[in-house]
Amino acid sequence: MLASFGRKDTLKNFEKLYFEHYNMLCRRVYRFVKDEETAKDLVQEVFIKYWKRMHKMHITESEIGYLQKSCINAALNYLKEVARRQSRELDFAESAQKDATRPDESYHTEETSRLIDAAIEALPPVCREAFILSRHHLKSYKEVAEILDISVNTVEKHIGKALRSLREVFRPG
């Protein structure tokens, strides 16, 4: 295990482990997440956590075995989070759609639409563009990332910020 070496040897061994296995781990994670940037980010995060914790850990298997399992778990956790987020967004959209279909709510629907438009306009430019591409043009996060030349994780952060901003508009009180 790396932690059994001196600090200098540990760094050399860690670098060797990283450079020898990073690409293979990225390919393995990509099979799950189907996005190259996300795969790279997840593998990078696993290596960072490993580096921070390796002196406190007791690994009973090989380092690469540990890293492979960690990367697969990171990919699965990422996919679960994406599914949860999409479910929440779908629930929000269905709820808004139900409210908009009531005939006695036409005034409230117009007012709600105006408030949403104003909240979207108030977003920072890249955040607004990411939100519009995703929600109005029905582009995937990957497509939005390619159009805006940013990472998928950055798109996720912009969409999250936009949704938080919209929630603030409708927060009671």
Short mmCIF file of N, CA and C in Angstrom, two decimals:
data_model
loop_
_atom_site.label_atom_id
_atom_site.label_comp_id
_atom_site.label_asym_id
_atom_site.label_seq_id
_atom_site.Cartn_x
_atom_site.Cartn_y
_atom_site.Cartn_z
N MET A 1 0.84 -1.18 0.00
CA MET A 1 0.00 0.00 0.00
C MET A 1 0.88 1.24 0.00
N LEU A 2 0.45 2.30 -0.66
CA LEU A 2 1.25 3.51 -0.79
C LEU A 2 1.61 4.14 0.55
N ALA A 3 0.74 4.09 1.51
CA ALA A 3 0.94 4.77 2.78
C ALA A 3 2.12 4.21 3.56
N SER A 4 2.60 3.04 3.21
CA SER A 4 3.69 2.44 3.97
C SER A 4 5.05 3.01 3.57
N PHE A 5 5.13 3.83 2.52
CA PHE A 5 6.37 4.42 2.09
C PHE A 5 6.56 5.79 2.73
N GLY A 6 7.79 6.34 2.60
CA GLY A 6 8.03 7.71 3.03
C GLY A 6 7.27 8.67 2.14
N ARG A 7 7.19 9.94 2.55
CA ARG A 7 6.39 10.95 1.82
C ARG A 7 6.84 11.07 0.36
N LYS A 8 8.14 11.15 0.12
CA LYS A 8 8.66 11.31 -1.25
C LYS A 8 8.34 10.07 -2.09
N ASP A 9 8.56 8.90 -1.52
CA ASP A 9 8.24 7.66 -2.22
C ASP A 9 6.73 7.55 -2.46
N THR A 10 5.96 7.99 -1.49
CA THR A 10 4.51 7.93 -1.61
C THR A 10 4.05 8.78 -2.78
N LEU A 11 4.60 9.98 -2.92
CA LEU A 11 4.22 10.86 -4.02
C LEU A 11 4.61 10.23 -5.36
N LYS A 12 5.81 9.67 -5.45
CA LYS A 12 6.25 9.02 -6.69
C LYS A 12 5.34 7.85 -7.04
N ASN A 13 5.02 7.03 -6.07
CA ASN A 13 4.15 5.88 -6.30
C ASN A 13 2.74 6.31 -6.67
N PHE A 14 2.26 7.37 -6.03
CA PHE A 14 0.93 7.89 -6.36
C PHE A 14 0.90 8.40 -7.80
N GLU A 15 1.92 9.17 -8.18
CA GLU A 15 1.99 9.68 -9.54
C GLU A 15 2.05 8.54 -10.55
N LYS A 16 2.81 7.53 -10.24
CA LYS A 16 2.92 6.37 -11.13
C LYS A 16 1.55 5.71 -11.27
N LEU A 17 0.87 5.50 -10.16
CA LEU A 17 -0.46 4.89 -10.16
C LEU A 17 -1.42 5.75 -11.00
N TYR A 18 -1.37 7.04 -10.80
CA TYR A 18 -2.24 7.97 -11.51
C TYR A 18 -2.00 7.90 -13.02
N PHE A 19 -0.76 8.09 -13.43
CA PHE A 19 -0.45 8.16 -14.86
C PHE A 19 -0.62 6.82 -15.57
N GLU A 20 -0.44 5.73 -14.87
CA GLU A 20 -0.61 4.42 -15.49
C GLU A 20 -2.08 4.01 -15.63
N HIS A 21 -2.95 4.52 -14.76
CA HIS A 21 -4.32 4.00 -14.72
C HIS A 21 -5.41 5.03 -15.00
N TYR A 22 -5.06 6.30 -15.04
CA TYR A 22 -6.07 7.35 -15.22
C TYR A 22 -6.92 7.12 -16.47
N ASN A 23 -6.29 6.93 -17.62
CA ASN A 23 -7.04 6.77 -18.88
C ASN A 23 -7.95 5.54 -18.85
N MET A 24 -7.45 4.45 -18.33
CA MET A 24 -8.26 3.23 -18.25
C MET A 24 -9.47 3.46 -17.34
N LEU A 25 -9.26 4.14 -16.22
CA LEU A 25 -10.38 4.42 -15.31
C LEU A 25 -11.40 5.36 -15.96
N CYS A 26 -10.90 6.32 -16.72
CA CYS A 26 -11.82 7.23 -17.43
C CYS A 26 -12.67 6.46 -18.43
N ARG A 27 -12.06 5.55 -19.16
CA ARG A 27 -12.82 4.74 -20.12
C ARG A 27 -13.88 3.90 -19.41
N ARG A 28 -13.50 3.34 -18.28
CA ARG A 28 -14.44 2.50 -17.53
C ARG A 28 -15.63 3.34 -17.02
N VAL A 29 -15.36 4.51 -16.48
CA VAL A 29 -16.42 5.38 -15.98
C VAL A 29 -17.28 5.89 -17.14
N TYR A 30 -16.65 6.17 -18.28
CA TYR A 30 -17.38 6.66 -19.45
C TYR A 30 -18.48 5.67 -19.87
N ARG A 31 -18.21 4.39 -19.73
CA ARG A 31 -19.22 3.38 -20.09
C ARG A 31 -20.51 3.57 -19.31
N PHE A 32 -20.41 4.13 -18.12
CA PHE A 32 -21.59 4.37 -17.29
C PHE A 32 -22.23 5.72 -17.60
N VAL A 33 -21.42 6.79 -17.61
CA VAL A 33 -21.97 8.13 -17.67
C VAL A 33 -22.14 8.67 -19.09
N LYS A 34 -21.49 8.04 -20.06
CA LYS A 34 -21.60 8.41 -21.48
C LYS A 34 -21.24 9.86 -21.76
N ASP A 35 -20.35 10.43 -20.95
CA ASP A 35 -19.87 11.79 -21.17
C ASP A 35 -18.41 11.85 -20.74
N GLU A 36 -17.55 12.21 -21.67
CA GLU A 36 -16.11 12.18 -21.43
C GLU A 36 -15.67 13.13 -20.30
N GLU A 37 -16.17 14.37 -20.32
CA GLU A 37 -15.78 15.34 -19.29
C GLU A 37 -16.24 14.90 -17.90
N THR A 38 -17.45 14.39 -17.82
CA THR A 38 -17.96 13.91 -16.54
C THR A 38 -17.12 12.73 -16.05
N ALA A 39 -16.77 11.83 -16.95
CA ALA A 39 -15.94 10.68 -16.58
C ALA A 39 -14.60 11.16 -16.04
N LYS A 40 -13.98 12.09 -16.73
CA LYS A 40 -12.68 12.62 -16.27
C LYS A 40 -12.82 13.28 -14.90
N ASP A 41 -13.88 14.07 -14.73
CA ASP A 41 -14.10 14.74 -13.43
C ASP A 41 -14.28 13.73 -12.31
N LEU A 42 -15.06 12.69 -12.56
CA LEU A 42 -15.31 11.69 -11.52
C LEU A 42 -14.03 10.94 -11.15
N VAL A 43 -13.25 10.55 -12.15
CA VAL A 43 -11.99 9.84 -11.87
C VAL A 43 -11.04 10.76 -11.11
N GLN A 44 -10.96 12.01 -11.53
CA GLN A 44 -10.10 12.98 -10.84
C GLN A 44 -10.51 13.11 -9.37
N GLU A 45 -11.80 13.19 -9.12
CA GLU A 45 -12.29 13.30 -7.74
C GLU A 45 -11.91 12.06 -6.92
N VAL A 46 -11.99 10.89 -7.53
CA VAL A 46 -11.61 9.66 -6.82
C VAL A 46 -10.13 9.71 -6.46
N PHE A 47 -9.28 10.12 -7.38
CA PHE A 47 -7.85 10.21 -7.08
C PHE A 47 -7.57 11.24 -5.99
N ILE A 48 -8.27 12.35 -6.03
CA ILE A 48 -8.06 13.38 -4.99
C ILE A 48 -8.46 12.83 -3.62
N LYS A 49 -9.60 12.18 -3.54
CA LYS A 49 -10.04 11.60 -2.26
C LYS A 49 -9.05 10.53 -1.79
N TYR A 50 -8.58 9.74 -2.74
CA TYR A 50 -7.60 8.69 -2.39
C TYR A 50 -6.33 9.32 -1.82
N TRP A 51 -5.84 10.36 -2.48
CA TRP A 51 -4.61 11.03 -2.02
C TRP A 51 -4.80 11.58 -0.61
N LYS A 52 -5.93 12.21 -0.36
CA LYS A 52 -6.19 12.84 0.94
C LYS A 52 -6.34 11.80 2.06
N ARG A 53 -6.86 10.63 1.72
CA ARG A 53 -7.20 9.64 2.74
C ARG A 53 -6.25 8.44 2.82
N MET A 54 -5.30 8.33 1.90
CA MET A 54 -4.55 7.08 1.80
C MET A 54 -3.73 6.75 3.04
N HIS A 55 -3.34 7.76 3.81
CA HIS A 55 -2.56 7.49 5.02
C HIS A 55 -3.44 6.97 6.16
N LYS A 56 -4.73 7.17 6.04
CA LYS A 56 -5.66 6.74 7.08
C LYS A 56 -6.38 5.44 6.72
N MET A 57 -6.19 5.00 5.49
CA MET A 57 -6.95 3.84 5.00
C MET A 57 -6.16 2.56 5.15
N HIS A 58 -6.90 1.49 5.26
CA HIS A 58 -6.30 0.17 5.26
C HIS A 58 -6.94 -0.60 4.11
N ILE A 59 -6.21 -0.67 3.00
CA ILE A 59 -6.73 -1.33 1.80
C ILE A 59 -6.30 -2.78 1.81
N THR A 60 -7.27 -3.66 1.71
CA THR A 60 -6.96 -5.10 1.76
C THR A 60 -6.76 -5.68 0.36
N GLU A 61 -6.96 -4.85 -0.66
CA GLU A 61 -6.79 -5.29 -2.04
C GLU A 61 -5.72 -4.42 -2.67
N SER A 62 -5.52 -4.53 -3.96
CA SER A 62 -4.56 -3.67 -4.65
C SER A 62 -5.12 -2.25 -4.77
N GLU A 63 -4.21 -1.29 -4.91
CA GLU A 63 -4.66 0.10 -5.07
C GLU A 63 -5.55 0.24 -6.30
N ILE A 64 -5.15 -0.41 -7.39
CA ILE A 64 -5.94 -0.27 -8.62
C ILE A 64 -7.32 -0.91 -8.45
N GLY A 65 -7.40 -2.00 -7.73
CA GLY A 65 -8.71 -2.62 -7.46
C GLY A 65 -9.58 -1.67 -6.66
N TYR A 66 -8.98 -1.05 -5.65
CA TYR A 66 -9.69 -0.07 -4.83
C TYR A 66 -10.16 1.10 -5.69
N LEU A 67 -9.28 1.62 -6.54
CA LEU A 67 -9.62 2.77 -7.38
C LEU A 67 -10.71 2.40 -8.40
N GLN A 68 -10.64 1.21 -8.96
CA GLN A 68 -11.68 0.78 -9.90
C GLN A 68 -13.04 0.75 -9.23
N LYS A 69 -13.10 0.15 -8.05
CA LYS A 69 -14.38 0.09 -7.32
C LYS A 69 -14.86 1.49 -6.97
N SER A 70 -13.93 2.35 -6.54
CA SER A 70 -14.29 3.72 -6.17
C SER A 70 -14.83 4.49 -7.38
N CYS A 71 -14.20 4.30 -8.52
CA CYS A 71 -14.64 4.99 -9.74
C CYS A 71 -16.02 4.51 -10.18
N ILE A 72 -16.25 3.22 -10.11
CA ILE A 72 -17.56 2.68 -10.48
C ILE A 72 -18.63 3.19 -9.51
N ASN A 73 -18.31 3.21 -8.23
CA ASN A 73 -19.25 3.76 -7.25
C ASN A 73 -19.53 5.23 -7.50
N ALA A 74 -18.49 5.99 -7.84
CA ALA A 74 -18.66 7.42 -8.14
C ALA A 74 -19.59 7.59 -9.35
N ALA A 75 -19.39 6.76 -10.37
CA ALA A 75 -20.24 6.83 -11.57
C ALA A 75 -21.69 6.50 -11.23
N LEU A 76 -21.89 5.46 -10.45
CA LEU A 76 -23.26 5.07 -10.07
C LEU A 76 -23.92 6.15 -9.22
N ASN A 77 -23.17 6.72 -8.29
CA ASN A 77 -23.71 7.81 -7.46
C ASN A 77 -24.07 9.02 -8.32
N TYR A 78 -23.22 9.32 -9.29
CA TYR A 78 -23.50 10.43 -10.21
C TYR A 78 -24.81 10.16 -10.96
N LEU A 79 -24.97 8.95 -11.49
CA LEU A 79 -26.18 8.61 -12.24
C LEU A 79 -27.43 8.68 -11.36
N LYS A 80 -27.31 8.25 -10.10
CA LYS A 80 -28.44 8.34 -9.17
C LYS A 80 -28.82 9.81 -8.94
N GLU A 81 -27.81 10.66 -8.78
CA GLU A 81 -28.07 12.08 -8.56
C GLU A 81 -28.73 12.71 -9.78
N VAL A 82 -28.27 12.37 -10.96
CA VAL A 82 -28.88 12.88 -12.19
C VAL A 82 -30.34 12.43 -12.27
N ALA A 83 -30.59 11.18 -11.97
CA ALA A 83 -31.97 10.66 -12.00
C ALA A 83 -32.85 11.37 -10.98
N ARG A 84 -32.32 11.59 -9.77
CA ARG A 84 -33.09 12.31 -8.74
C ARG A 84 -33.41 13.74 -9.20
N ARG A 85 -32.41 14.41 -9.76
CA ARG A 85 -32.60 15.79 -10.23
C ARG A 85 -33.64 15.82 -11.35
N GLN A 86 -33.55 14.91 -12.30
CA GLN A 86 -34.52 14.87 -13.39
C GLN A 86 -35.91 14.58 -12.88
N SER A 87 -36.02 13.73 -11.88
CA SER A 87 -37.32 13.42 -11.29
C SER A 87 -37.92 14.65 -10.62
N ARG A 88 -37.09 15.38 -9.86
CA ARG A 88 -37.57 16.61 -9.21
C ARG A 88 -38.02 17.63 -10.25
N GLU A 89 -37.24 17.77 -11.31
CA GLU A 89 -37.59 18.73 -12.35
C GLU A 89 -38.88 18.32 -13.06
N LEU A 90 -39.06 17.04 -13.29
CA LEU A 90 -40.28 16.55 -13.92
C LEU A 90 -41.48 16.79 -13.02
N ASP A 91 -41.32 16.52 -11.73
CA ASP A 91 -42.40 16.78 -10.77
C ASP A 91 -42.78 18.26 -10.77
N PHE A 92 -41.78 19.13 -10.79
CA PHE A 92 -42.01 20.58 -10.81
C PHE A 92 -42.76 20.97 -12.08
N ALA A 93 -42.34 20.43 -13.22
CA ALA A 93 -42.98 20.75 -14.51
C ALA A 93 -44.42 20.25 -14.53
N GLU A 94 -44.65 19.03 -14.03
CA GLU A 94 -46.01 18.49 -14.01
C GLU A 94 -46.91 19.31 -13.10
N SER A 95 -46.38 19.74 -11.98
CA SER A 95 -47.15 20.56 -11.05
C SER A 95 -47.51 21.89 -11.69
N ALA A 96 -46.56 22.50 -12.35
CA ALA A 96 -46.82 23.78 -13.02
C ALA A 96 -47.83 23.60 -14.14
N GLN A 97 -47.75 22.48 -14.85
CA GLN A 97 -48.68 22.21 -15.95
C GLN A 97 -50.10 22.04 -15.41
N LYS A 98 -50.25 21.32 -14.29
CA LYS A 98 -51.58 21.13 -13.70
C LYS A 98 -52.18 22.47 -13.29
N ASP A 99 -51.36 23.33 -12.69
CA ASP A 99 -51.84 24.64 -12.27
C ASP A 99 -52.25 25.48 -13.48
N ALA A 100 -51.54 25.33 -14.58
CA ALA A 100 -51.81 26.15 -15.76
C ALA A 100 -53.06 25.71 -16.50
N THR A 101 -53.55 24.50 -16.27
CA THR A 101 -54.70 23.99 -17.02
C THR A 101 -56.04 24.32 -16.37
N ARG A 102 -56.04 24.92 -15.21
CA ARG A 102 -57.31 25.29 -14.56
C ARG A 102 -57.85 26.57 -15.20
N PRO A 103 -59.10 26.57 -15.66
CA PRO A 103 -59.65 27.76 -16.34
C PRO A 103 -59.71 28.98 -15.43
N ASP A 104 -59.99 28.78 -14.15
CA ASP A 104 -60.10 29.91 -13.23
C ASP A 104 -58.74 30.48 -12.83
N GLU A 105 -57.70 29.90 -13.34
CA GLU A 105 -56.35 30.33 -12.98
C GLU A 105 -55.66 31.11 -14.10
N SER A 106 -56.40 31.55 -15.12
CA SER A 106 -55.75 32.19 -16.27
C SER A 106 -54.96 33.43 -15.87
N TYR A 107 -55.53 34.24 -14.97
CA TYR A 107 -54.78 35.42 -14.51
C TYR A 107 -53.50 35.01 -13.81
N HIS A 108 -53.61 34.03 -12.92
CA HIS A 108 -52.43 33.57 -12.18
C HIS A 108 -51.40 32.95 -13.12
N THR A 109 -51.88 32.28 -14.17
CA THR A 109 -50.96 31.69 -15.13
C THR A 109 -50.18 32.77 -15.86
N GLU A 110 -50.87 33.83 -16.28
CA GLU A 110 -50.19 34.94 -16.96
C GLU A 110 -49.19 35.61 -16.03
N GLU A 111 -49.60 35.83 -14.79
CA GLU A 111 -48.71 36.47 -13.81
C GLU A 111 -47.51 35.57 -13.53
N THR A 112 -47.75 34.28 -13.39
CA THR A 112 -46.67 33.33 -13.16
C THR A 112 -45.70 33.33 -14.33
N SER A 113 -46.22 33.33 -15.53
CA SER A 113 -45.40 33.35 -16.73
C SER A 113 -44.54 34.62 -16.77
N ARG A 114 -45.13 35.75 -16.41
CA ARG A 114 -44.39 37.02 -16.38
C ARG A 114 -43.26 36.97 -15.35
N LEU A 115 -43.57 36.41 -14.17
CA LEU A 115 -42.55 36.30 -13.13
C LEU A 115 -41.41 35.37 -13.54
N ILE A 116 -41.75 34.27 -14.19
CA ILE A 116 -40.73 33.34 -14.67
C ILE A 116 -39.84 34.02 -15.71
N ASP A 117 -40.46 34.70 -16.66
CA ASP A 117 -39.69 35.40 -17.69
C ASP A 117 -38.75 36.44 -17.08
N ALA A 118 -39.25 37.18 -16.10
CA ALA A 118 -38.42 38.20 -15.44
C ALA A 118 -37.26 37.54 -14.68
N ALA A 119 -37.54 36.43 -14.01
CA ALA A 119 -36.48 35.74 -13.27
C ALA A 119 -35.42 35.20 -14.22
N ILE A 120 -35.84 34.68 -15.36
CA ILE A 120 -34.88 34.16 -16.35
C ILE A 120 -34.04 35.30 -16.91
N GLU A 121 -34.67 36.42 -17.21
CA GLU A 121 -33.94 37.58 -17.73
C GLU A 121 -32.91 38.12 -16.73
N ALA A 122 -33.20 37.94 -15.43
CA ALA A 122 -32.30 38.45 -14.40
C ALA A 122 -31.07 37.57 -14.19
N LEU A 123 -31.07 36.38 -14.77
CA LEU A 123 -29.93 35.47 -14.60
C LEU A 123 -28.70 36.00 -15.33
N PRO A 124 -27.51 35.63 -14.86
CA PRO A 124 -26.29 35.99 -15.60
C PRO A 124 -26.37 35.40 -17.01
N PRO A 125 -25.73 36.03 -17.99
CA PRO A 125 -25.88 35.62 -19.40
C PRO A 125 -25.66 34.13 -19.69
N VAL A 126 -24.56 33.56 -19.24
CA VAL A 126 -24.28 32.15 -19.55
C VAL A 126 -25.28 31.24 -18.84
N CYS A 127 -25.63 31.58 -17.62
CA CYS A 127 -26.62 30.81 -16.86
C CYS A 127 -27.96 30.85 -17.58
N ARG A 128 -28.36 32.03 -18.02
CA ARG A 128 -29.63 32.20 -18.74
C ARG A 128 -29.62 31.39 -20.04
N GLU A 129 -28.52 31.48 -20.79
CA GLU A 129 -28.43 30.76 -22.06
C GLU A 129 -28.49 29.25 -21.83
N ALA A 130 -27.78 28.75 -20.82
CA ALA A 130 -27.82 27.31 -20.50
C ALA A 130 -29.23 26.88 -20.15
N PHE A 131 -29.92 27.67 -19.35
CA PHE A 131 -31.28 27.34 -18.94
C PHE A 131 -32.23 27.33 -20.14
N ILE A 132 -32.15 28.34 -20.98
CA ILE A 132 -33.03 28.44 -22.15
C ILE A 132 -32.78 27.28 -23.11
N LEU A 133 -31.51 26.98 -23.36
CA LEU A 133 -31.19 25.86 -24.26
C LEU A 133 -31.74 24.54 -23.70
N SER A 134 -31.59 24.37 -22.39
CA SER A 134 -32.03 23.12 -21.76
C SER A 134 -33.55 23.02 -21.69
N ARG A 135 -34.20 24.06 -21.22
CA ARG A 135 -35.63 23.98 -20.94
C ARG A 135 -36.52 24.36 -22.12
N HIS A 136 -36.15 25.38 -22.85
CA HIS A 136 -37.00 25.83 -23.96
C HIS A 136 -36.68 25.12 -25.26
N HIS A 137 -35.41 24.81 -25.47
CA HIS A 137 -35.01 24.15 -26.71
C HIS A 137 -34.78 22.65 -26.52
N LEU A 138 -35.01 22.19 -25.29
CA LEU A 138 -34.94 20.76 -24.94
C LEU A 138 -33.61 20.11 -25.31
N LYS A 139 -32.53 20.84 -25.11
CA LYS A 139 -31.20 20.30 -25.37
C LYS A 139 -30.72 19.54 -24.12
N SER A 140 -29.98 18.48 -24.34
CA SER A 140 -29.41 17.75 -23.21
C SER A 140 -28.28 18.59 -22.61
N TYR A 141 -27.88 18.24 -21.39
CA TYR A 141 -26.78 18.96 -20.75
C TYR A 141 -25.52 18.86 -21.60
N LYS A 142 -25.30 17.71 -22.20
CA LYS A 142 -24.12 17.53 -23.05
C LYS A 142 -24.20 18.45 -24.26
N GLU A 143 -25.37 18.54 -24.89
CA GLU A 143 -25.53 19.43 -26.05
C GLU A 143 -25.34 20.89 -25.64
N VAL A 144 -25.88 21.27 -24.50
CA VAL A 144 -25.71 22.64 -24.01
C VAL A 144 -24.22 22.91 -23.78
N ALA A 145 -23.53 21.96 -23.18
CA ALA A 145 -22.09 22.12 -22.91
C ALA A 145 -21.33 22.34 -24.21
N GLU A 146 -21.67 21.58 -25.23
CA GLU A 146 -20.99 21.72 -26.52
C GLU A 146 -21.30 23.07 -27.16
N ILE A 147 -22.54 23.50 -27.11
CA ILE A 147 -22.95 24.77 -27.71
C ILE A 147 -22.25 25.94 -27.02
N LEU A 148 -22.21 25.89 -25.68
CA LEU A 148 -21.63 27.00 -24.91
C LEU A 148 -20.13 26.84 -24.67
N ASP A 149 -19.58 25.71 -25.10
CA ASP A 149 -18.15 25.42 -24.92
C ASP A 149 -17.76 25.46 -23.44
N ILE A 150 -18.55 24.76 -22.63
CA ILE A 150 -18.28 24.61 -21.20
C ILE A 150 -18.46 23.14 -20.84
N SER A 151 -18.06 22.75 -19.65
CA SER A 151 -18.20 21.36 -19.25
C SER A 151 -19.65 21.05 -18.85
N VAL A 152 -19.98 19.78 -18.85
CA VAL A 152 -21.32 19.34 -18.44
C VAL A 152 -21.56 19.72 -16.98
N ASN A 153 -20.53 19.58 -16.15
CA ASN A 153 -20.69 19.95 -14.74
C ASN A 153 -21.02 21.43 -14.59
N THR A 154 -20.41 22.27 -15.43
CA THR A 154 -20.70 23.70 -15.38
C THR A 154 -22.14 23.95 -15.82
N VAL A 155 -22.60 23.22 -16.82
CA VAL A 155 -24.00 23.34 -17.26
C VAL A 155 -24.92 22.96 -16.09
N GLU A 156 -24.61 21.86 -15.41
CA GLU A 156 -25.42 21.43 -14.27
C GLU A 156 -25.49 22.52 -13.20
N LYS A 157 -24.36 23.15 -12.94
CA LYS A 157 -24.32 24.22 -11.93
C LYS A 157 -25.16 25.41 -12.37
N HIS A 158 -25.08 25.78 -13.66
CA HIS A 158 -25.89 26.89 -14.16
C HIS A 158 -27.38 26.57 -14.08
N ILE A 159 -27.76 25.38 -14.46
CA ILE A 159 -29.18 24.99 -14.41
C ILE A 159 -29.66 24.98 -12.96
N GLY A 160 -28.83 24.45 -12.07
CA GLY A 160 -29.18 24.46 -10.65
C GLY A 160 -29.37 25.87 -10.12
N LYS A 161 -28.47 26.77 -10.52
CA LYS A 161 -28.59 28.17 -10.10
C LYS A 161 -29.88 28.79 -10.63
N ALA A 162 -30.20 28.51 -11.88
CA ALA A 162 -31.42 29.04 -12.48
C ALA A 162 -32.66 28.52 -11.75
N LEU A 163 -32.67 27.23 -11.45
CA LEU A 163 -33.82 26.65 -10.75
C LEU A 163 -33.95 27.22 -9.34
N ARG A 164 -32.83 27.42 -8.65
CA ARG A 164 -32.89 28.04 -7.32
C ARG A 164 -33.46 29.45 -7.41
N SER A 165 -33.04 30.17 -8.44
CA SER A 165 -33.54 31.53 -8.65
C SER A 165 -35.05 31.52 -8.90
N LEU A 166 -35.52 30.56 -9.69
CA LEU A 166 -36.96 30.46 -9.95
C LEU A 166 -37.73 30.07 -8.69
N ARG A 167 -37.14 29.19 -7.89
CA ARG A 167 -37.81 28.81 -6.64
C ARG A 167 -37.96 30.01 -5.71
N GLU A 168 -36.95 30.88 -5.71
CA GLU A 168 -37.00 32.07 -4.88
C GLU A 168 -38.19 32.96 -5.26
N VAL A 169 -38.48 33.03 -6.55
CA VAL A 169 -39.61 33.85 -7.02
C VAL A 169 -40.91 33.34 -6.44
N PHE A 170 -41.02 32.03 -6.28
CA PHE A 170 -42.29 31.42 -5.85
C PHE A 170 -42.30 31.00 -4.38
N ARG A 171 -41.24 31.34 -3.67
CA ARG A 171 -41.18 30.99 -2.25
C ARG A 171 -42.20 31.86 -1.49
N PRO A 172 -43.02 31.21 -0.69
CA PRO A 172 -44.02 32.00 0.08
C PRO A 172 -43.34 32.88 1.10
N GLY A 173 -43.96 34.00 1.35
CA GLY A 173 -43.46 34.85 2.42
C GLY A 173 -42.95 36.08 1.86
#
